[in-house]
Amino acid sequence: AQSVAQPEDQVNVAEGNPLTVKCTYSVSGNPYLFWYVQYPNRGLQFLLKYITGDNLVKGSYGFEAEFNKSQTSFHLKKPSALVSDSALYFCAVRDYRGFKTIFGAGTRLFVKA
Amino acid sequence: GAGVSQSPSNKVTEKGKDVELRCDPISGHTALYWYRQSLGQGLEFLIYFQGNSAPDKSGLPSDRFSAERTGGSVSTLTIQRTQQEDSAVYLCASSSSPDTQYFGPGTRLTVL
């Protein structure tokens, strides 16, 4: 069965510093991996995805994520955090055979000015 | 274009009552998903529909929960005999492929 783990409930980072939000997954076969963001009082928004190809994926708002098959990880990164990046981030995985998508528990990112 | 819409935005009901939550997906999207987000929790998969295929109901927490999708478009999630633990935000999403999902604003359900 598919599963996603986001080991950190919360990540704190100072504005201008690099940020990493961790995600590991378990799925049969090749994974489809996603990151979504939920800003306060707003709906979930797509950030980026890995389907195939380059292990480094670039997405919206300057975010990127690196797919590491051997470590079954898909960590979200940004070189320089902004206060406006403060939000709830969800990692998700989908089995390539179907549509069912499993989301992680979410990681709350706080960026301090 | 229009995004995913959900109604009502808020629903307060009494324990034991039935509720219906509606989702209007993006036109042309063949896949539709329902999730539940409890306070401080992640997204819990409930059910998805894909075209004319049988829905994947593996996430429905009990037989009090059911969903249907009429004409490959609008979907209704029904919760019978609501319990306080059903209180949550119910999110709907649609997609045009097994790929990026577009989420609606959610329905906040409060069971008193």
Tab-separated table of C-alpha atoms in Angstrom:
chain	number	residue	atom	x	y	z
A	1	ALA	CA	0.000	0.000	0.000
A	2	GLN	CA	1.085	3.543	-0.649
A	3	SER	CA	2.265	5.695	2.231
A	4	VAL	CA	3.891	9.050	2.779
A	5	ALA	CA	5.812	10.280	5.798
A	6	GLN	CA	6.548	13.873	6.647
A	7	PRO	CA	8.693	13.466	9.749
A	8	GLU	CA	8.527	17.091	10.863
A	9	ASP	CA	5.309	18.637	12.124
A	10	GLN	CA	6.899	22.069	11.927
A	11	VAL	CA	9.938	23.683	10.357
A	12	ASN	CA	11.225	27.060	11.446
A	13	VAL	CA	13.599	29.074	9.300
A	14	ALA	CA	14.786	32.652	9.135
A	15	GLU	CA	13.959	34.731	6.102
A	16	GLY	CA	16.723	34.526	3.528
A	17	ASN	CA	17.949	31.149	4.723
A	18	PRO	CA	17.513	27.960	2.721
A	19	LEU	CA	14.639	25.709	3.688
A	20	THR	CA	14.024	21.977	3.417
A	21	VAL	CA	10.780	20.153	4.103
A	22	LYS	CA	11.259	16.403	4.229
A	23	CYS	CA	9.175	13.673	2.660
A	24	THR	CA	9.675	9.941	2.288
A	25	TYR	CA	7.345	7.559	0.521
A	26	SER	CA	6.501	3.932	-0.041
A	27	VAL	CA	4.771	2.687	-3.179
A	28	SER	CA	4.822	-0.265	-5.525
A	29	GLY	CA	6.505	0.461	-8.811
A	30	ASN	CA	7.453	3.890	-10.042
A	31	PRO	CA	6.004	6.711	-7.992
A	32	TYR	CA	4.293	9.888	-9.016
A	33	LEU	CA	5.213	12.456	-6.369
A	34	PHE	CA	3.684	15.828	-5.599
A	35	TRP	CA	3.969	18.794	-3.291
A	36	TYR	CA	0.978	20.955	-2.451
A	37	VAL	CA	0.762	24.072	-0.291
A	38	GLN	CA	-2.092	25.382	1.822
A	39	TYR	CA	-1.916	29.035	2.768
A	40	PRO	CA	-4.032	30.291	5.684
A	41	ASN	CA	-7.709	30.515	4.742
A	42	ARG	CA	-6.973	29.423	1.200
A	43	GLY	CA	-7.347	26.165	-0.660
A	44	LEU	CA	-4.683	23.638	-1.487
A	45	GLN	CA	-2.490	24.615	-4.396
A	46	PHE	CA	-0.210	22.506	-6.543
A	47	LEU	CA	3.517	23.329	-6.246
A	48	LEU	CA	5.378	20.736	-8.249
A	49	LYS	CA	5.463	17.115	-9.325
A	50	TYR	CA	7.826	14.334	-10.283
A	51	ILE	CA	6.627	11.869	-12.883
A	52	THR	CA	9.768	10.848	-14.721
A	53	GLY	CA	12.954	12.387	-16.016
A	54	ASP	CA	15.293	14.679	-14.110
A	55	ASN	CA	15.493	14.012	-10.412
A	56	LEU	CA	15.486	17.748	-9.642
A	57	VAL	CA	12.088	19.232	-10.247
A	58	LYS	CA	11.387	22.955	-10.263
A	59	GLY	CA	8.007	24.345	-9.376
A	60	SER	CA	6.075	27.437	-8.437
A	61	TYR	CA	7.326	30.282	-6.227
A	62	GLY	CA	10.980	29.253	-6.512
A	63	PHE	CA	10.501	25.856	-4.903
A	64	GLU	CA	12.216	22.712	-6.079
A	65	ALA	CA	12.315	19.099	-4.982
A	66	GLU	CA	14.767	16.293	-5.443
A	67	PHE	CA	13.649	12.752	-6.141
A	68	ASN	CA	15.971	10.181	-4.595
A	69	LYS	CA	14.952	6.664	-5.508
A	70	SER	CA	17.463	4.869	-3.296
A	71	GLN	CA	16.338	6.813	-0.235
A	72	THR	CA	12.681	6.915	-1.343
A	73	SER	CA	12.648	10.611	-0.602
A	74	PHE	CA	11.252	13.711	-2.258
A	75	HIS	CA	12.361	16.654	-0.124
A	76	LEU	CA	11.097	20.153	-0.892
A	77	LYS	CA	13.673	22.915	-0.983
A	78	LYS	CA	14.039	26.618	-1.568
A	79	PRO	CA	17.364	28.474	-1.604
A	80	SER	CA	16.088	31.601	0.160
A	81	ALA	CA	12.939	31.562	2.279
A	82	LEU	CA	10.394	34.361	2.345
A	83	VAL	CA	8.000	35.239	5.149
A	84	SER	CA	5.211	34.715	2.629
A	85	ASP	CA	6.275	31.050	2.281
A	86	SER	CA	4.820	30.391	5.729
A	87	ALA	CA	2.121	27.788	5.129
A	88	LEU	CA	1.196	24.124	5.477
A	89	TYR	CA	2.978	21.860	2.999
A	90	PHE	CA	1.782	18.435	1.930
A	91	CYS	CA	3.711	15.728	0.132
A	92	ALA	CA	1.677	13.191	-1.848
A	93	VAL	CA	2.314	9.985	-3.743
A	94	ARG	CA	0.344	8.194	-6.388
A	95	ASP	CA	0.888	4.718	-7.709
A	96	TYR	CA	1.530	4.911	-11.457
A	97	ARG	CA	-1.172	2.290	-12.036
A	98	GLY	CA	-4.074	4.314	-10.756
A	99	PHE	CA	-5.498	7.542	-9.495
A	100	LYS	CA	-5.513	7.002	-5.745
A	101	THR	CA	-3.291	9.606	-4.102
A	102	ILE	CA	-2.103	9.476	-0.527
A	103	PHE	CA	-1.103	12.663	1.259
A	104	GLY	CA	1.277	13.072	4.152
A	105	ALA	CA	0.220	14.611	7.443
A	106	GLY	CA	1.638	17.983	6.431
A	107	THR	CA	4.491	20.146	7.665
A	108	ARG	CA	3.891	23.643	8.897
A	109	LEU	CA	6.587	26.040	7.746
A	110	PHE	CA	7.248	29.209	9.715
A	111	VAL	CA	9.543	31.782	8.166
A	112	LYS	CA	10.600	34.470	10.587
A	113	ALA	CA	11.599	37.950	9.435
B	1	GLY	CA	-11.822	29.408	-16.255
B	2	ALA	CA	-13.941	28.272	-13.345
B	3	GLY	CA	-12.272	26.176	-10.712
B	4	VAL	CA	-13.638	23.453	-8.487
B	5	SER	CA	-16.575	24.666	-6.448
B	6	GLN	CA	-18.087	23.143	-3.335
B	7	SER	CA	-21.288	23.814	-1.478
B	8	PRO	CA	-22.177	24.640	1.150
B	9	SER	CA	-19.043	26.374	2.400
B	10	ASN	CA	-20.136	25.743	5.976
B	11	LYS	CA	-22.589	23.257	7.405
B	12	VAL	CA	-23.650	22.932	11.011
B	13	THR	CA	-25.787	19.955	11.863
B	14	GLU	CA	-26.991	18.018	14.840
B	15	LYS	CA	-25.687	14.601	15.737
B	16	GLY	CA	-27.694	11.915	14.002
B	17	LYS	CA	-28.784	14.020	11.038
B	18	ASP	CA	-27.820	13.262	7.445
B	19	VAL	CA	-25.813	15.757	5.372
B	20	GLU	CA	-25.031	16.122	1.682
B	21	LEU	CA	-21.959	17.892	0.408
B	22	ARG	CA	-21.689	18.899	-3.223
B	23	CYS	CA	-18.721	19.229	-5.550
B	24	ASP	CA	-18.677	20.730	-9.032
B	25	PRO	CA	-15.410	19.770	-10.737
B	26	ILE	CA	-13.634	21.623	-13.491
B	27	SER	CA	-15.414	20.969	-16.762
B	28	GLY	CA	-13.836	18.117	-18.683
B	29	HIS	CA	-11.950	16.665	-15.729
B	30	THR	CA	-12.484	12.939	-15.659
B	31	ALA	CA	-11.184	12.261	-12.165
B	32	LEU	CA	-12.807	13.501	-8.971
B	33	TYR	CA	-11.567	12.986	-5.423
B	34	TRP	CA	-12.931	13.509	-1.929
B	35	TYR	CA	-10.668	14.054	1.074
B	36	ARG	CA	-11.231	14.892	4.706
B	37	GLN	CA	-9.036	17.283	6.686
B	38	SER	CA	-9.562	17.245	10.417
B	39	LEU	CA	-8.272	20.048	12.614
B	40	GLY	CA	-4.508	19.757	12.806
B	41	GLN	CA	-4.471	16.657	10.646
B	42	GLY	CA	-3.417	15.885	7.126
B	43	LEU	CA	-5.592	14.966	4.211
B	44	GLU	CA	-7.385	11.670	4.520
B	45	PHE	CA	-8.335	10.045	1.221
B	46	LEU	CA	-11.996	9.069	1.083
B	47	ILE	CA	-12.972	8.129	-2.461
B	48	TYR	CA	-12.214	8.813	-6.095
B	49	PHE	CA	-14.074	8.536	-9.360
B	50	GLN	CA	-12.411	8.091	-12.725
B	51	GLY	CA	-14.535	8.261	-15.836
B	52	ASN	CA	-16.983	5.389	-16.026
B	53	SER	CA	-14.879	3.073	-13.893
B	54	ALA	CA	-16.066	1.808	-10.555
B	55	PRO	CA	-15.070	4.280	-7.843
B	56	ASP	CA	-12.286	3.489	-5.394
B	57	LYS	CA	-14.087	3.619	-2.053
B	58	SER	CA	-11.239	2.236	-0.012
B	59	GLY	CA	-10.890	5.374	2.111
B	60	LEU	CA	-14.472	5.712	3.304
B	61	PRO	CA	-14.295	5.396	7.109
B	62	SER	CA	-17.645	3.673	7.631
B	63	ASP	CA	-20.813	2.622	5.846
B	64	ARG	CA	-22.390	5.899	6.931
B	65	PHE	CA	-20.350	7.559	4.201
B	66	SER	CA	-21.272	7.278	0.541
B	67	ALA	CA	-20.677	9.257	-2.626
B	68	GLU	CA	-21.982	9.364	-6.131
B	69	ARG	CA	-21.054	11.152	-9.286
B	70	THR	CA	-23.799	11.852	-11.764
B	71	GLY	CA	-23.161	12.146	-15.473
B	72	GLY	CA	-19.436	12.147	-14.954
B	73	SER	CA	-19.595	15.632	-13.458
B	74	VAL	CA	-21.152	16.749	-10.167
B	75	SER	CA	-20.498	14.635	-7.099
B	76	THR	CA	-22.327	14.389	-3.802
B	77	LEU	CA	-20.810	13.056	-0.599
B	78	THR	CA	-23.457	11.893	1.861
B	79	ILE	CA	-22.887	11.269	5.528
B	80	GLN	CA	-25.724	9.508	7.309
B	81	ARG	CA	-26.382	9.684	11.046
B	82	THR	CA	-23.582	12.185	11.574
B	83	GLN	CA	-21.337	11.872	14.598
B	84	GLN	CA	-19.209	14.505	16.282
B	85	GLU	CA	-16.052	12.857	14.979
B	86	ASP	CA	-17.262	13.581	11.448
B	87	SER	CA	-16.565	17.279	12.052
B	88	ALA	CA	-13.880	18.292	9.574
B	89	VAL	CA	-13.253	20.126	6.335
B	90	TYR	CA	-14.267	18.030	3.352
B	91	LEU	CA	-12.227	18.785	0.261
B	92	CYS	CA	-13.000	17.902	-3.316
B	93	ALA	CA	-10.453	17.867	-6.133
B	94	SER	CA	-10.569	17.113	-9.821
B	95	SER	CA	-7.962	16.344	-12.455
B	96	SER	CA	-7.808	15.764	-16.179
B	97	SER	CA	-5.286	12.965	-15.910
B	98	PRO	CA	-3.653	10.917	-13.161
B	99	ASP	CA	-1.699	14.024	-12.421
B	100	THR	CA	-2.162	17.442	-10.866
B	101	GLN	CA	-5.271	17.813	-8.722
B	102	TYR	CA	-7.188	21.069	-8.467
B	103	PHE	CA	-8.846	21.558	-5.114
B	104	GLY	CA	-12.044	23.286	-4.173
B	105	PRO	CA	-12.341	25.587	-1.153
B	106	GLY	CA	-13.847	22.859	0.991
B	107	THR	CA	-16.950	22.434	3.124
B	108	ARG	CA	-16.488	22.906	6.841
B	109	LEU	CA	-18.793	20.453	8.616
B	110	THR	CA	-19.570	20.906	12.292
B	111	VAL	CA	-21.600	18.253	14.072
B	112	LEU	CA	-23.032	19.433	17.370
